[in-house]
GROMACS .gro file of C-alpha atoms in nm:
model
  218
    1MET     CA    1  -3.262  -6.803   1.846
    2ILE     CA    2  -2.892  -6.950   1.830
    3GLU     CA    3  -2.737  -6.620   1.607
    4GLU     CA    4  -2.947  -6.388   1.905
    5LYS     CA    5  -2.776  -6.582   2.185
    6LYS     CA    6  -2.439  -6.528   2.070
    7LEU     CA    7  -2.533  -6.127   1.959
    8LYS     CA    8  -2.577  -6.105   2.308
    9LEU     CA    9  -2.260  -6.293   2.445
   10GLU     CA   10  -2.104  -6.089   2.222
   11ARG     CA   11  -2.178  -5.757   2.364
   12ILE     CA   12  -2.137  -5.866   2.711
   13LYS     CA   13  -1.781  -5.978   2.614
   14ASN     CA   14  -1.737  -5.598   2.467
   15LYS     CA   15  -1.898  -5.427   2.704
   16LYS     CA   16  -1.622  -5.194   2.908
   17PRO     CA   17  -1.591  -5.296   3.296
   18ASN     CA   18  -1.797  -5.017   3.531
   19PHE     CA   19  -1.486  -4.954   3.819
   20PHE     CA   20  -1.707  -4.728   3.973
   21ASN     CA   21  -2.011  -4.745   4.252
   22PHE     CA   22  -2.221  -4.512   4.137
   23GLU     CA   23  -2.505  -4.499   3.880
   24SER     CA   24  -2.533  -4.244   3.603
   25ARG     CA   25  -2.888  -4.097   3.666
   26CYS     CA   26  -3.053  -3.805   3.461
   27ARG     CA   27  -3.053  -3.422   3.563
   28ILE     CA   28  -3.300  -3.239   3.730
   29PHE     CA   29  -3.296  -2.886   3.617
   30GLY     CA   30  -3.507  -2.748   3.942
   31ILE     CA   31  -3.421  -2.448   4.171
   32GLY     CA   32  -3.140  -2.557   4.394
   33GLN     CA   33  -3.029  -2.859   4.185
   34ASP     CA   34  -2.847  -2.948   3.815
   35ILE     CA   35  -2.677  -2.668   3.711
   36GLN     CA   36  -2.874  -2.519   3.401
   37PRO     CA   37  -2.711  -2.554   3.032
   38LYS     CA   38  -2.642  -2.254   2.837
   39ARG     CA   39  -2.858  -2.111   2.665
   40ASP     CA   40  -2.958  -1.818   2.330
   41LEU     CA   41  -3.079  -1.545   2.517
   42SER     CA   42  -3.057  -1.256   2.249
   43ARG     CA   43  -3.440  -1.269   2.225
   44TYR     CA   44  -3.459  -1.104   2.576
   45VAL     CA   45  -3.182  -0.843   2.530
   46LYS     CA   46  -3.318  -0.495   2.548
   47TRP     CA   47  -3.152  -0.335   2.165
   48PRO     CA   48  -3.101   0.039   2.193
   49GLN     CA   49  -3.319   0.225   1.986
   50TYR     CA   50  -3.123   0.262   1.641
   51ILE     CA   51  -3.094  -0.086   1.586
   52LYS     CA   52  -3.478  -0.160   1.679
   53ILE     CA   53  -3.516   0.083   1.372
   54GLN     CA   54  -3.261  -0.067   1.164
   55LYS     CA   55  -3.444  -0.405   1.162
   56LYS     CA   56  -3.778  -0.332   1.138
   57ARG     CA   57  -3.677  -0.064   0.839
   58ARG     CA   58  -3.493  -0.387   0.672
   59ILE     CA   59  -3.850  -0.638   0.724
   60PHE     CA   60  -4.030  -0.309   0.580
   61ILE     CA   61  -3.768  -0.324   0.282
   62GLN     CA   62  -3.846  -0.699   0.219
   63LYS     CA   63  -4.191  -0.621   0.170
   64LEU     CA   64  -4.228  -0.351  -0.045
   65LYS     CA   65  -4.182  -0.268  -0.376
   66ILE     CA   66  -3.896  -0.033  -0.338
   67PRO     CA   67  -3.940   0.258  -0.621
   68SER     CA   68  -3.598   0.277  -0.906
   69VAL     CA   69  -3.521   0.590  -0.774
   70ILE     CA   70  -3.463   0.458  -0.407
   71SER     CA   71  -3.363   0.091  -0.496
   72ARG     CA   72  -3.060   0.277  -0.678
   73PHE     CA   73  -2.937   0.296  -0.347
   74THR     CA   74  -2.941  -0.084  -0.258
   75LYS     CA   75  -2.678  -0.160  -0.499
   76VAL     CA   76  -2.339  -0.017  -0.413
   77LEU     CA   77  -1.966  -0.057  -0.586
   78ASP     CA   78  -1.778  -0.400  -0.599
   79LYS     CA   79  -1.544  -0.496  -0.318
   80ASN     CA   80  -1.241  -0.472  -0.529
   81MET     CA   81  -1.340  -0.146  -0.744
   82SER     CA   82  -1.407   0.013  -0.466
   83LYS     CA   83  -1.059  -0.048  -0.309
   84GLN     CA   84  -0.912   0.091  -0.658
   85VAL     CA   85  -1.122   0.373  -0.603
   86PHE     CA   86  -1.045   0.465  -0.190
   87GLN     CA   87  -0.637   0.387  -0.284
   88LEU     CA   88  -0.669   0.650  -0.567
   89LEU     CA   89  -0.844   0.922  -0.354
   90ASN     CA   90  -0.640   0.878  -0.044
   91LYS     CA   91  -0.366   1.022  -0.238
   92TYR     CA   92  -0.582   1.307  -0.253
   93LYS     CA   93  -0.705   1.288   0.108
   94ILE     CA   94  -0.743   1.664   0.275
   95GLU     CA   95  -0.517   1.740   0.526
   96GLU     CA   96  -0.561   1.817   0.912
   97LYS     CA   97  -0.542   2.156   0.994
   98LYS     CA   98  -0.256   2.250   1.146
   99THR     CA   99  -0.135   2.389   1.474
  100LYS     CA  100   0.059   2.767   1.445
  101GLU     CA  101   0.446   2.627   1.497
  102GLY     CA  102   0.357   2.417   1.184
  103VAL     CA  103   0.208   2.716   0.925
  104GLU     CA  104   0.442   2.843   0.748
  105ASP     CA  105   0.526   2.444   0.670
  106SER     CA  106   0.205   2.430   0.526
  107LYS     CA  107   0.192   2.760   0.322
  108LYS     CA  108   0.528   2.646   0.135
  109ASN     CA  109   0.416   2.258   0.092
  110HIS     CA  110   0.012   2.343  -0.015
  111LYS     CA  111  -0.190   2.133  -0.132
  112PRO     CA  112  -0.514   2.232  -0.338
  113LEU     CA  113  -0.835   2.081  -0.282
  114PHE     CA  114  -0.961   1.846  -0.508
  115LEU     CA  115  -1.196   1.664  -0.319
  116LYS     CA  116  -1.554   1.818  -0.256
  117HIS     CA  117  -1.793   1.741   0.000
  118GLY     CA  118  -2.121   1.816   0.125
  119ILE     CA  119  -2.465   1.838  -0.083
  120ASN     CA  120  -2.444   2.199  -0.140
  121SER     CA  121  -2.091   2.188  -0.303
  122VAL     CA  122  -2.101   1.863  -0.472
  123SER     CA  123  -2.424   2.015  -0.657
  124ARG     CA  124  -2.263   2.308  -0.764
  125LEU     CA  125  -1.943   2.161  -0.922
  126ILE     CA  126  -2.224   1.914  -1.118
  127LEU     CA  127  -2.429   2.182  -1.237
  128LYS     CA  128  -2.096   2.400  -1.343
  129LYS     CA  129  -1.969   2.021  -1.514
  130LYS     CA  130  -1.680   2.068  -1.355
  131ALA     CA  131  -1.720   1.721  -1.128
  132LEU     CA  132  -1.439   1.426  -1.268
  133PHE     CA  133  -1.719   1.188  -1.088
  134VAL     CA  134  -1.934   1.197  -0.773
  135LEU     CA  135  -1.964   0.945  -0.500
  136ILE     CA  136  -2.308   0.864  -0.299
  137ALA     CA  137  -2.286   0.723   0.047
  138HIS     CA  138  -2.588   0.418   0.030
  139ASP     CA  139  -2.670   0.448   0.385
  140VAL     CA  140  -2.798   0.884   0.410
  141ASN     CA  141  -3.070   0.905   0.686
  142PRO     CA  142  -3.289   1.023   0.565
  143ILE     CA  143  -3.245   0.885   0.151
  144GLU     CA  144  -3.458   1.245   0.051
  145CYS     CA  145  -3.126   1.440   0.125
  146VAL     CA  146  -2.934   1.222  -0.116
  147VAL     CA  147  -3.237   1.094  -0.356
  148TRP     CA  148  -3.221   1.336  -0.604
  149LEU     CA  149  -2.856   1.350  -0.715
  150PRO     CA  150  -2.817   1.034  -0.950
  151SER     CA  151  -3.077   1.224  -1.192
  152LEU     CA  152  -2.899   1.520  -1.152
  153CYS     CA  153  -2.533   1.337  -1.238
  154LEU     CA  154  -2.764   1.193  -1.540
  155GLU     CA  155  -2.879   1.517  -1.658
  156MET     CA  156  -2.539   1.636  -1.691
  157ASN     CA  157  -2.373   1.370  -1.786
  158ILE     CA  158  -2.157   1.338  -1.489
  159PRO     CA  159  -2.026   0.931  -1.352
  160PHE     CA  160  -2.166   0.862  -1.059
  161CYS     CA  161  -2.178   0.575  -0.793
  162VAL     CA  162  -2.285   0.460  -0.469
  163ILE     CA  163  -2.054   0.362  -0.214
  164LYS     CA  164  -2.102   0.103   0.096
  165SER     CA  165  -2.067   0.381   0.373
  166LYS     CA  166  -2.056   0.725   0.450
  167SER     CA  167  -1.807   0.653   0.742
  168LYS     CA  168  -1.531   0.590   0.468
  169LEU     CA  169  -1.643   0.889   0.229
  170GLY     CA  170  -1.540   1.060   0.572
  171ARG     CA  171  -1.212   0.990   0.632
  172LEU     CA  172  -1.082   1.093   0.316
  173VAL     CA  173  -1.224   1.483   0.460
  174ASN     CA  174  -1.111   1.432   0.788
  175ARG     CA  175  -1.501   1.408   0.908
  176LYS     CA  176  -1.668   1.121   1.097
  177LYS     CA  177  -1.938   1.066   0.754
  178SER     CA  178  -2.039   1.274   0.432
  179SER     CA  179  -2.275   1.208   0.248
  180CYS     CA  180  -2.103   1.254  -0.105
  181ILE     CA  181  -1.786   1.319  -0.274
  182SER     CA  182  -1.692   1.485  -0.581
  183MET     CA  183  -1.372   1.537  -0.749
  184SER     CA  184  -1.265   1.869  -0.951
  185ASN     CA  185  -0.932   1.821  -1.089
  186ILE     CA  186  -0.617   1.568  -1.103
  187SER     CA  187  -0.273   1.573  -1.168
  188GLY     CA  188  -0.126   1.403  -1.455
  189LYS     CA  189   0.014   1.079  -1.319
  190HIS     CA  190  -0.355   0.916  -1.301
  191GLU     CA  191  -0.500   0.974  -1.563
  192GLU     CA  192  -0.524   0.656  -1.689
  193GLU     CA  193  -0.647   0.525  -1.380
  194ILE     CA  194  -0.932   0.755  -1.351
  195LYS     CA  195  -1.041   0.684  -1.716
  196LYS     CA  196  -1.088   0.332  -1.592
  197ILE     CA  197  -1.296   0.477  -1.276
  198ILE     CA  198  -1.508   0.697  -1.491
  199PHE     CA  199  -1.559   0.403  -1.749
  200CYS     CA  200  -1.685   0.144  -1.512
  201PHE     CA  201  -1.909   0.387  -1.343
  202ARG     CA  202  -2.067   0.488  -1.640
  203ALA     CA  203  -2.105   0.122  -1.723
  204ASN     CA  204  -2.244   0.018  -1.372
  205PHE     CA  205  -2.479   0.307  -1.215
  206ASN     CA  206  -2.521   0.574  -1.540
  207ASN     CA  207  -2.623   0.317  -1.817
  208ARG     CA  208  -2.850   0.114  -1.623
  209TYR     CA  209  -3.058   0.375  -1.502
  210GLU     CA  210  -3.311   0.314  -1.780
  211ASN     CA  211  -3.341  -0.008  -1.755
  212ALA     CA  212  -3.475  -0.002  -1.382
  213LYS     CA  213  -3.675   0.234  -1.476
  214GLU     CA  214  -3.874   0.011  -1.691
  215ARG     CA  215  -3.880  -0.299  -1.394
  216TRP     CA  216  -4.067  -0.074  -1.189
  217LYS     CA  217  -4.300   0.014  -1.479
  218ASN     CA  218  -4.376  -0.371  -1.524
   0.00000   0.00000   0.00000
């Protein structure tokens, strides 16, 4: 009892003095009363149709067992390696069309087209075995347009890789988007860099195709 009284006295001493005559009261969030706190209203937002499709597709993919042919496009090239690839390809970037005044200068400094884009031109290069390697975008829609390209590359023994964005590939050829890009020729300066890139593509994509097939069977 004595200890409890002592504790009460200590609390009274330590209590801060109230210099205001107003008593604290609980807030009432009725109409015309206290201002309501900010709430997360994201679930009430009317999202555009393309975002709704993206969300539904993501949920749908999580629930399904995806075949190996399509699951290839979920595993993309890692960030560091893709940075190296784009640094090299920017040197062979297709230049924009010049005006009439700069036609003479463009003819003098003409650069051959090393990069080819589009499904038809890329598939032709693969069949002729002229492509050094092929870059395929992971977010092509519908995926049926590109789903056969990796198996064609494997048949013709050409290294390929899946890159994260079709807009990144489009920048290399001065377009908004590009589904796939292939490289046909290189200058002698960049031979060592391209050998490393090709070795990486074969290790991460070409050689892992059979393992993916076996998993799908099991």
